Short mmCIF file of C-alpha atoms and ligand atoms in Angstrom, two decimals:
data_model
loop_
_atom_site.label_atom_id
_atom_site.label_comp_id
_atom_site.label_asym_id
_atom_site.label_seq_id
_atom_site.Cartn_x
_atom_site.Cartn_y
_atom_site.Cartn_z
CA MET J 1341 89.41 3.40 12.27
CA LYS J 1342 88.60 4.53 15.82
CA PRO J 1343 90.52 7.47 17.37
CA LEU J 1344 93.70 6.26 19.02
CA PHE J 1345 96.36 7.95 21.12
CA ILE J 1346 99.67 6.33 20.20
CA THR J 1347 103.04 7.22 21.68
CA PHE J 1348 106.58 6.45 20.55
CA GLU J 1349 109.29 6.13 23.15
CA GLY J 1350 112.89 5.04 23.39
CA PRO J 1351 116.49 6.15 23.87
CA GLU J 1352 118.15 8.74 21.63
CA GLY J 1353 118.70 7.90 17.98
CA ALA J 1354 116.25 4.98 17.86
CA GLY J 1355 114.53 6.18 14.67
CA LYS J 1356 111.12 7.05 16.15
CA SER J 1357 110.62 10.26 14.22
CA THR J 1358 111.33 8.76 10.80
CA CYS J 1359 108.98 5.87 11.55
CA ILE J 1360 106.17 8.15 12.72
CA LEU J 1361 106.24 10.12 9.46
CA SER J 1362 106.22 7.01 7.31
CA VAL J 1363 103.36 5.39 9.26
CA ALA J 1364 101.32 8.61 9.23
CA ALA J 1365 101.59 8.73 5.45
CA ARG J 1366 100.43 5.10 5.15
CA LEU J 1367 97.43 5.22 7.46
CA GLY J 1368 95.15 7.02 5.03
CA VAL J 1369 93.00 8.57 7.77
CA PRO J 1370 93.26 11.97 9.52
CA VAL J 1371 96.37 11.80 11.71
CA LEU J 1372 98.03 14.33 13.97
CA VAL J 1373 101.80 13.94 14.18
CA THR J 1374 103.07 15.70 17.27
CA ARG J 1375 105.84 15.56 19.83
CA GLU J 1376 106.96 16.42 23.34
CA PRO J 1377 108.43 18.75 24.17
CA GLY J 1378 107.61 21.26 21.50
CA ALA J 1379 104.05 21.16 20.13
CA GLY J 1380 102.32 24.45 19.35
CA GLU J 1381 103.49 27.95 20.13
CA PHE J 1382 103.77 27.41 23.89
CA GLY J 1383 105.49 24.05 23.41
CA ARG J 1384 108.10 25.53 21.10
CA LYS J 1385 109.04 28.11 23.71
CA VAL J 1386 109.27 25.49 26.45
CA ARG J 1387 111.36 23.26 24.18
CA THR J 1388 113.89 26.04 23.66
CA LEU J 1389 114.16 26.51 27.41
CA LEU J 1390 114.51 22.78 28.00
CA LEU J 1391 116.93 21.73 25.33
CA GLU J 1392 119.00 24.80 24.58
CA GLU J 1393 119.50 26.50 27.93
CA GLY J 1394 122.61 25.83 30.02
CA GLU J 1395 122.33 23.89 33.27
CA LEU J 1396 118.82 23.35 34.66
CA CYS J 1397 118.32 21.60 38.00
CA PRO J 1398 116.34 18.32 37.70
CA GLU J 1399 113.32 19.85 39.44
CA THR J 1400 113.15 22.78 37.01
CA GLU J 1401 113.59 20.45 34.08
CA LEU J 1402 110.75 18.24 35.34
CA MET J 1403 108.34 21.13 35.80
CA LEU J 1404 109.02 22.35 32.26
CA PHE J 1405 108.34 18.92 30.72
CA LEU J 1406 105.12 18.71 32.75
CA ALA J 1407 104.01 22.22 31.79
CA ASP J 1408 104.52 21.37 28.14
CA ARG J 1409 102.58 18.09 28.58
CA ALA J 1410 99.61 19.61 30.37
CA ASN J 1411 99.22 22.24 27.66
CA HIS J 1412 99.73 19.69 24.89
CA VAL J 1413 97.14 17.23 26.23
CA GLN J 1414 94.52 19.82 27.02
CA ASN J 1415 94.81 22.09 23.99
CA ILE J 1416 96.03 19.82 21.22
CA ILE J 1417 95.75 16.06 21.87
CA ARG J 1418 92.31 15.83 23.49
CA PRO J 1419 90.58 18.03 20.89
CA LYS J 1420 92.05 15.93 18.06
CA LEU J 1421 90.93 12.66 19.69
CA ALA J 1422 87.49 14.16 20.26
CA ALA J 1423 87.38 14.98 16.53
CA GLY J 1424 88.03 11.31 15.75
CA GLU J 1425 91.66 11.60 14.69
CA ILE J 1426 94.58 9.32 15.37
CA VAL J 1427 97.34 11.03 17.35
CA LEU J 1428 100.94 9.88 16.87
CA CYS J 1429 103.08 11.46 19.57
CA ASP J 1430 106.89 11.37 19.63
CA ARG J 1431 107.62 10.98 23.39
CA HIS J 1432 105.14 11.52 26.20
CA ALA J 1433 104.73 10.69 29.90
CA ASP J 1434 106.91 7.56 29.84
CA SER J 1435 109.89 9.72 28.87
CA THR J 1436 109.46 11.69 32.08
CA LEU J 1437 109.31 8.58 34.23
CA VAL J 1438 112.40 7.21 32.53
CA TYR J 1439 114.62 10.27 31.91
CA GLN J 1440 113.79 12.17 35.10
CA GLY J 1441 113.25 9.01 37.21
CA TYR J 1442 115.72 6.34 36.05
CA GLY J 1443 118.08 8.93 34.51
CA ARG J 1444 118.10 11.82 36.98
CA GLY J 1445 117.03 9.82 40.04
CA LEU J 1446 113.84 11.73 40.93
CA ASP J 1447 111.21 9.81 42.90
CA LYS J 1448 109.31 7.52 40.52
CA GLU J 1449 106.05 7.41 42.47
CA PHE J 1450 106.01 11.19 42.55
CA LEU J 1451 106.65 11.25 38.80
CA ARG J 1452 103.78 8.82 38.17
CA SER J 1453 101.35 11.03 40.02
CA ALA J 1454 102.77 14.21 38.45
CA ASN J 1455 102.20 12.61 35.04
CA ARG J 1456 98.60 11.77 35.97
CA PHE J 1457 98.12 15.38 37.00
CA ALA J 1458 99.63 16.77 33.78
CA THR J 1459 97.73 14.40 31.48
CA GLN J 1460 94.49 14.55 33.47
CA GLY J 1461 94.55 10.76 33.36
CA LEU J 1462 94.97 10.35 29.60
CA VAL J 1463 96.90 7.12 28.92
CA PRO J 1464 98.08 6.03 25.46
CA ASP J 1465 96.21 3.19 23.74
CA ILE J 1466 99.49 1.85 22.38
CA THR J 1467 103.09 2.75 23.19
CA PHE J 1468 105.83 1.63 20.81
CA LEU J 1469 109.17 1.28 22.54
CA PHE J 1470 112.05 1.58 20.07
CA ASP J 1471 114.70 -0.30 21.96
CA ILE J 1472 118.34 0.32 21.06
CA ASP J 1473 121.77 0.09 22.67
CA PRO J 1474 122.58 3.72 23.56
CA GLU J 1475 126.07 3.39 22.08
CA ILE J 1476 124.49 2.80 18.68
CA GLY J 1477 121.76 5.42 19.19
CA LEU J 1478 124.15 8.14 20.32
CA ARG J 1479 126.42 7.47 17.36
CA ARG J 1480 123.43 8.04 15.06
CA VAL J 1481 122.60 11.31 16.86
CA ALA J 1482 126.20 12.52 16.62
CA ALA J 1483 126.20 11.76 12.89
CA ARG J 1484 123.20 14.03 12.31
CA SER J 1485 124.82 16.78 14.43
CA GLY J 1486 121.68 17.85 16.30
CA ALA J 1487 122.77 16.90 19.84
CA ASN J 1488 120.76 18.64 22.59
CA ARG J 1489 121.35 19.09 26.32
CA LEU J 1490 120.14 15.57 27.18
CA ASP J 1491 121.99 13.84 24.35
CA ARG J 1492 125.19 15.11 25.93
CA GLU J 1493 124.64 13.22 29.20
CA PRO J 1494 127.19 10.44 29.85
CA LEU J 1495 126.68 6.94 28.46
CA GLU J 1496 125.68 5.55 31.90
CA PHE J 1497 122.74 7.97 31.97
CA HIS J 1498 121.53 6.63 28.63
CA GLN J 1499 122.05 3.05 29.77
CA ARG J 1500 119.80 3.71 32.78
CA VAL J 1501 117.27 5.25 30.40
CA ARG J 1502 117.28 2.15 28.19
CA GLN J 1503 116.87 -0.19 31.18
CA GLY J 1504 114.13 2.06 32.57
CA PHE J 1505 112.12 1.86 29.36
CA LEU J 1506 112.45 -1.93 29.26
CA GLU J 1507 111.38 -2.18 32.90
CA ILE J 1508 108.27 -0.04 32.55
CA ALA J 1509 107.35 -1.92 29.36
CA ARG J 1510 107.42 -5.16 31.35
CA LEU J 1511 105.09 -3.62 33.94
CA GLU J 1512 102.45 -2.74 31.32
CA PRO J 1513 102.61 -5.40 28.61
CA GLU J 1514 99.06 -4.65 27.44
CA ARG J 1515 100.05 -1.14 26.37
CA PHE J 1516 103.68 -1.53 25.24
CA VAL J 1517 104.96 -3.00 21.99
CA VAL J 1518 108.75 -3.38 22.22
CA LEU J 1519 110.58 -3.17 18.88
CA ASP J 1520 114.19 -3.90 18.05
CA ALA J 1521 115.21 -0.51 16.65
CA THR J 1522 118.27 -1.90 14.86
CA GLN J 1523 115.90 -3.25 12.21
CA SER J 1524 115.56 -1.38 8.92
CA PRO J 1525 113.18 1.62 8.70
CA VAL J 1526 110.90 -0.43 6.41
CA GLU J 1527 110.68 -3.34 8.86
CA LEU J 1528 109.93 -0.97 11.74
CA SER J 1529 107.31 0.92 9.77
CA ASP J 1530 105.62 -2.38 8.77
CA GLN J 1531 105.42 -3.58 12.37
CA VAL J 1532 104.03 -0.29 13.66
CA PHE J 1533 101.56 -0.02 10.79
CA ASP J 1534 100.30 -3.60 11.21
CA THR J 1535 99.85 -3.19 14.97
CA ILE J 1536 97.87 0.03 14.57
CA GLN J 1537 95.66 -1.55 11.89
CA GLN J 1538 94.89 -4.51 14.17
CA PHE J 1539 94.20 -2.30 17.15
CA GLY J 1540 92.06 0.21 15.28
CA LYS J 1541 89.59 -2.33 13.87
P1 TYD A 2623 114.32 15.40 21.05
O1 TYD A 2623 115.24 16.17 20.16
O2 TYD A 2623 112.86 15.50 20.78
O3 TYD A 2623 114.85 13.93 21.12
P2 TYD A 2623 114.46 12.60 20.39
O4 TYD A 2623 114.64 12.87 18.90
O5 TYD A 2623 115.43 11.63 20.96
O6 TYD A 2623 113.05 12.30 20.78
O7 TYD A 2623 114.64 15.82 22.54
C1 TYD A 2623 113.86 15.48 23.58
C2 TYD A 2623 114.78 15.17 24.75
O8 TYD A 2623 114.08 15.40 25.96
C3 TYD A 2623 115.22 13.73 24.74
O9 TYD A 2623 116.58 13.68 25.13
C4 TYD A 2623 114.38 13.10 25.83
C5 TYD A 2623 114.12 14.25 26.77
N1 TYD A 2623 112.86 14.18 27.53
C6 TYD A 2623 112.89 14.08 28.90
O10 TYD A 2623 113.98 14.05 29.51
N2 TYD A 2623 111.73 14.04 29.60
C7 TYD A 2623 110.51 14.11 28.99
O11 TYD A 2623 109.45 14.09 29.66
C8 TYD A 2623 110.48 14.22 27.56
C9 TYD A 2623 109.17 14.31 26.83
C10 TYD A 2623 111.68 14.25 26.87
#
């Protein structure tokens, strides 16, 4: 299978992380499972700042997500792709456009170019959007008790996030695969696995 950069996006509690682990185990080729924010030593420090600190202004929050991304792409993702691996990444640039743009209201064109700067133009081969009603997703997050600073935003914020993801998926249909995340974990894993197999031929 050729090296692929695959991202998983969606509102909170959509089941991305569980699906990534199950697909990685099924692929049978060298796979890097990674995430944003929080990969590597630097990423872990930035993640603590981002998700566990008290109030951060939207601009500070943005810069931290971008700093994490630039380091992640340059030092972790690109070397793995160059070595022929498949990279499965839990959240990436689309989360910035949606959470900081549609959610926080920062300028979307600026965010697009900031993302290009941070990724040095790397764009995923496939992006799976796990679409879910935020009321259902947030209930799942509350049940597993790991709520972070963004999970605690009001419901309207998460509704804007969901609509934002659906809108950007419509703008780039060749890259996005939109999945109904209320399906069972097995159904989701099958769809993701089959799509990657087709694409990687
Ligand atoms: P995480 O616990 O990884 O959430 P999830 O399991 O839902 O992926 O927390 C990451 C949070 O950071 C999540 O609420 C989305 C948010 N986020 C942004 O706001 N902007 C970004 O660029 C990224 C990568 C994440």
